[in-house]
Coordinates of C-alpha atoms in Angstrom, one line a residue:
Chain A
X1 CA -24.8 15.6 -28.2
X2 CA -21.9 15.7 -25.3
X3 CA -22.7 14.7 -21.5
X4 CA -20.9 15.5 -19.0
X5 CA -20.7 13.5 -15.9
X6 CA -21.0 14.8 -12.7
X7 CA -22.8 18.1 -13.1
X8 CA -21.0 19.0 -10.6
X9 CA -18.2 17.6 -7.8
X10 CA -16.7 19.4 -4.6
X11 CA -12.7 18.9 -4.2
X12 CA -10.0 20.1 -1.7
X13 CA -6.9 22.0 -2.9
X14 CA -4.5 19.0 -3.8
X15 CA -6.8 16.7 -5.2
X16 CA -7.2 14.6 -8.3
X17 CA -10.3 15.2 -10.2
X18 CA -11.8 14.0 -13.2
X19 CA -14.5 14.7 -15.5
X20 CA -16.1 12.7 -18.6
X21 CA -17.6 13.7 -21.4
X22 CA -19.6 11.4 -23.7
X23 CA -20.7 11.9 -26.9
X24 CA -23.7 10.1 -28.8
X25 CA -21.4 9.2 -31.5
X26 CA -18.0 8.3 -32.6
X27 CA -16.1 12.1 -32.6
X28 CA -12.5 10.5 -33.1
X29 CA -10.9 12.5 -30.5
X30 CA -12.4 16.0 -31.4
X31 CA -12.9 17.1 -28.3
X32 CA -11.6 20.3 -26.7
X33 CA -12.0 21.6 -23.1
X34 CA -12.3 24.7 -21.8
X35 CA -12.6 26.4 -18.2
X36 CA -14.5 29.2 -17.2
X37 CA -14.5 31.3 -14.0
X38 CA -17.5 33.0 -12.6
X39 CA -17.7 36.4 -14.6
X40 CA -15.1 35.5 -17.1
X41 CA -15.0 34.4 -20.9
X42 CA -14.0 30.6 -21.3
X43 CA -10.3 29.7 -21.4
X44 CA -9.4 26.9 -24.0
X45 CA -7.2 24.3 -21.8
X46 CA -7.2 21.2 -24.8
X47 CA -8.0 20.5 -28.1
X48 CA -8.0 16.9 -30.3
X49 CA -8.5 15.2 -26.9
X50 CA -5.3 15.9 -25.3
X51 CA -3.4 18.3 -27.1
X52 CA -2.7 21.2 -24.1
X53 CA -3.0 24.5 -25.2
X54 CA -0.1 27.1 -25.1
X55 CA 0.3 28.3 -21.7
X56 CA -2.4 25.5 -19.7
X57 CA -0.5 23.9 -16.6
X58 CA 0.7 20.6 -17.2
X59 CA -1.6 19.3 -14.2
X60 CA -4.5 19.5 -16.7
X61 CA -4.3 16.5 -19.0
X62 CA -7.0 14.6 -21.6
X63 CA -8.0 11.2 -22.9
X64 CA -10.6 9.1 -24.4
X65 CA -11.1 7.6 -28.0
X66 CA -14.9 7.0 -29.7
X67 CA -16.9 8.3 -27.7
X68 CA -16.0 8.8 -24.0
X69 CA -13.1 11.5 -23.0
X70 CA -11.9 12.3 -19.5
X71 CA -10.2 15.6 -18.5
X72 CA -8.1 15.3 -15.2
X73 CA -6.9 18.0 -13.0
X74 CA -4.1 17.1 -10.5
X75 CA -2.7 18.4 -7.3
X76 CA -6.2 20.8 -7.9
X77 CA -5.1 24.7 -7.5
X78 CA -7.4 27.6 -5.9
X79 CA -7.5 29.1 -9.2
X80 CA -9.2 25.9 -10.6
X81 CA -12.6 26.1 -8.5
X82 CA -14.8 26.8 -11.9
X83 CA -17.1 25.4 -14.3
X84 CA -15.9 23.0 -17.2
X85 CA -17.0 22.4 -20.6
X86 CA -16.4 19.8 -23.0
X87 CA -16.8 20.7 -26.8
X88 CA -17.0 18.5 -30.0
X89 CA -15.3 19.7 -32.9
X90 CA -16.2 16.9 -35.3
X91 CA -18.9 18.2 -36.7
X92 CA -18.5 22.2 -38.2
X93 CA -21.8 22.4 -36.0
X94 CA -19.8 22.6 -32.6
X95 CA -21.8 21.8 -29.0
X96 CA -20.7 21.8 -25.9
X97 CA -21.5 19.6 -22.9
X98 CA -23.4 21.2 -20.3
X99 CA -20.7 21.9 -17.8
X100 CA -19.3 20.7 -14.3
X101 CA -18.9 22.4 -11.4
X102 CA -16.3 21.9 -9.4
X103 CA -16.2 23.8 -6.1
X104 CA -14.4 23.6 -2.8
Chain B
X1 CA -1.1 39.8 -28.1
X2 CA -4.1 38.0 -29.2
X3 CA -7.1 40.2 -28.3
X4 CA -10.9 40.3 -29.5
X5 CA -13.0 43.4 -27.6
X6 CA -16.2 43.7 -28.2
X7 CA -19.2 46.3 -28.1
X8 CA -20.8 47.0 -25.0
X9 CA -24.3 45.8 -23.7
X10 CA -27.4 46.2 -25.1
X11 CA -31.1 46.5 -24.0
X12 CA -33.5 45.8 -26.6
X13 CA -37.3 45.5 -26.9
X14 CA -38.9 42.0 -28.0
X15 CA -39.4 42.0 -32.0
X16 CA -36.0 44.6 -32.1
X17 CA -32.5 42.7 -33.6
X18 CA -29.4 44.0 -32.1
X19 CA -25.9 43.7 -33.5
X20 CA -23.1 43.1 -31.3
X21 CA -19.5 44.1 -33.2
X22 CA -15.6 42.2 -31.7
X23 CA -12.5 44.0 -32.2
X24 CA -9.8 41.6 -33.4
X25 CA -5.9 42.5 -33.1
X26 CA -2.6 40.8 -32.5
X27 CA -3.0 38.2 -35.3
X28 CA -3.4 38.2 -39.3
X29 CA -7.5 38.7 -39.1
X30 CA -8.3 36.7 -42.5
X31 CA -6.3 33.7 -41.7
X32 CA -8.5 32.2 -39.0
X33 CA -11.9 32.4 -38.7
X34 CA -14.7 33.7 -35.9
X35 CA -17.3 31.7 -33.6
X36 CA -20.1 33.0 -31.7
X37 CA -21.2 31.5 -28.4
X38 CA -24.1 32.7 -25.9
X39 CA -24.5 32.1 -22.4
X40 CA -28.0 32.7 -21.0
X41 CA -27.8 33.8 -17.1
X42 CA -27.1 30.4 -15.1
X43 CA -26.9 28.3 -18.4
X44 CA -24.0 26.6 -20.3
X45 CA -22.6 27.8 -23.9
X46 CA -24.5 27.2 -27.0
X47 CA -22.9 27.9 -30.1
X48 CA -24.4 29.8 -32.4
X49 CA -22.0 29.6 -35.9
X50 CA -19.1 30.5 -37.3
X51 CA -17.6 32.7 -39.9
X52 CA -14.5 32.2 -42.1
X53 CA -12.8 36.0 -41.9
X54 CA -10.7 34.7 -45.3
X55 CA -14.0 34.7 -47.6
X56 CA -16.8 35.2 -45.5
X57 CA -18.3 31.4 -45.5
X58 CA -20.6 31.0 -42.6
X59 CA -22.2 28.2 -40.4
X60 CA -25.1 29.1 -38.3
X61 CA -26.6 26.6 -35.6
X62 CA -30.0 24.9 -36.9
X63 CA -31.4 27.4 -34.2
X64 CA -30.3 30.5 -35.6
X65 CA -30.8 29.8 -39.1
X66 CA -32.6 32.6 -40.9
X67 CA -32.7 34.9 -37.3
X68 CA -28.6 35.3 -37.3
X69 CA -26.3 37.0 -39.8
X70 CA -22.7 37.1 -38.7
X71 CA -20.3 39.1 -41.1
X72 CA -16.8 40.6 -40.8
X73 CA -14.9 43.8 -42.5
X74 CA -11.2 42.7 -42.6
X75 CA -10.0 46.3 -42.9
X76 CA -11.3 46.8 -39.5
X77 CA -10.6 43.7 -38.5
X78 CA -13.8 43.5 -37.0
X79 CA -16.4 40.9 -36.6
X80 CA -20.3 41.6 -36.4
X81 CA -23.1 39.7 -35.1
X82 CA -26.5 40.9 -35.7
X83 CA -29.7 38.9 -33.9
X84 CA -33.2 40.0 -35.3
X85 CA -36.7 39.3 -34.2
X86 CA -35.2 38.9 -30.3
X87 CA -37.6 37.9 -27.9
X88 CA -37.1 37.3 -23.3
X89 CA -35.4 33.7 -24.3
X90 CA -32.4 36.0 -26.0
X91 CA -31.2 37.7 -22.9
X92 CA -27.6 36.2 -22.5
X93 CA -23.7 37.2 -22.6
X94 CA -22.9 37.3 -26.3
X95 CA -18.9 35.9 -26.8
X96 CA -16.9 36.0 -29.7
X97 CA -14.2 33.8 -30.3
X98 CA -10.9 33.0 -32.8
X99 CA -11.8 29.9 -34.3
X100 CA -9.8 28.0 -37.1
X101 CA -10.4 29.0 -40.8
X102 CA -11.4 25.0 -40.9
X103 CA -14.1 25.7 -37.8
X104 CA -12.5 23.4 -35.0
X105 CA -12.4 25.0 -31.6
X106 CA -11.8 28.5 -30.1
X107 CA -8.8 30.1 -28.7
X108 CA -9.3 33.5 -27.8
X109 CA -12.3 34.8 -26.7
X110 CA -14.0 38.3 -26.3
X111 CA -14.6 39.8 -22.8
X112 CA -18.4 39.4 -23.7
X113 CA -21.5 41.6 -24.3
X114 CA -24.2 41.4 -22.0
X115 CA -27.6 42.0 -24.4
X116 CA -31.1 42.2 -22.1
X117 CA -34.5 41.4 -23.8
X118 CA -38.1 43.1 -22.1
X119 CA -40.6 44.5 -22.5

């Protein structure tokens, strides 16, 4: 099981934000994050805990080991007002966390 | 470029199953492999399992198990996800998405198929 901390947050264009994700167990950095605009599929942003995908900006960066991971967002953008999702993929049976909402 | 489109919504009575099909192109099909996550209105994502498009081997979530089938046909290169004995609880966007042929996380995702269940 993944929780994410806060459930939600409100930020100002420019801002550094951060979001954690704790899992009940030990998932040796196999955690990904993804982002997901209202009405829109979710977008991968990182794998394996900090691994960007192709194509994220390089203001989105991840960390953690054992069991607590942190995505951070810097100089926040417009475009990245939207729900995030942390996802374990230690286990074949994936879960996700149950999303924060970051808004203006 | 990597695309998965899927099948349009559905409404379906309580008790029916519906089967929700995603359109893969712009990669080898069978060398990766296909998740499918739900969103109920307002909710997170729950995953519901996975399917290896190389020889068919699935995972379904605990939840699903025995109410889920998800299959593909790689000369279509098309995924399918079929749902039976649906009830109101099952109303939710449907997403499919390129997983790794070793199930690990998803990097493309469908545009998603809205399915309604009422009576």
């Amino acid at each position: 099981q993944l929780t994410q901390s806060p459930s939600s947050l409100s930020a100002s264009v420019g801002d550094r934000v951060t979001i954690t994700c704790r899992a009940t167990l030990v998932i040796s950095n196999s955690l990904a994050w993804y982002q997901q605009r209202p009405g829109e599929a979710p977008r991968l942003l990182l794998y394996s805990a900090s691994i960007l995908h192709s194509g994220v900006p390089s203001r989105f960066s991840g960390s953690g080991s054992g069991t607590d991971y942190t995505l951070t967002i810097n100089n926040l953008q417009p475009e990245d007002f939207a729900t995030y999702y942390c996802q374990q993929h230690y286990s074949v049976f994936r879960t996700f966390g149950q999303g924060t909402k970051v808004e203006v | 470029q990597v695309q998965l489109v899927q099948s349009g919504a559905e409404v379906k009575r309580p008790g029916a199953s519906v089967n929700v099909s995603c359109k893969a192109s712009g990669y080898t099909f069978d060398k990766y492999g296909i998740s499918w996550v739900r969103q109920a209105p307002g909710q997170g994502l729950e995953w519901m399992g996975w399917i290896n498009a190389h020889n068919g081997d699935t995972k379904y979530a605990h939840k699903f198990q025995g109410r889920v089938t998800m299959t593909t046909d790689t000369s279509t290169t098309t995924a399918y996800m079929e749902l039976r004995s649906l009830t109101p609880d099952d109303t939710a966007i449907y997403f499919c998405a390129r997983d790794t042929t070793t199930a690990v996380f998803f990097d493309y995702w469908g545009q998603g198929t809205a399915v309604s269940v009422s009576s």
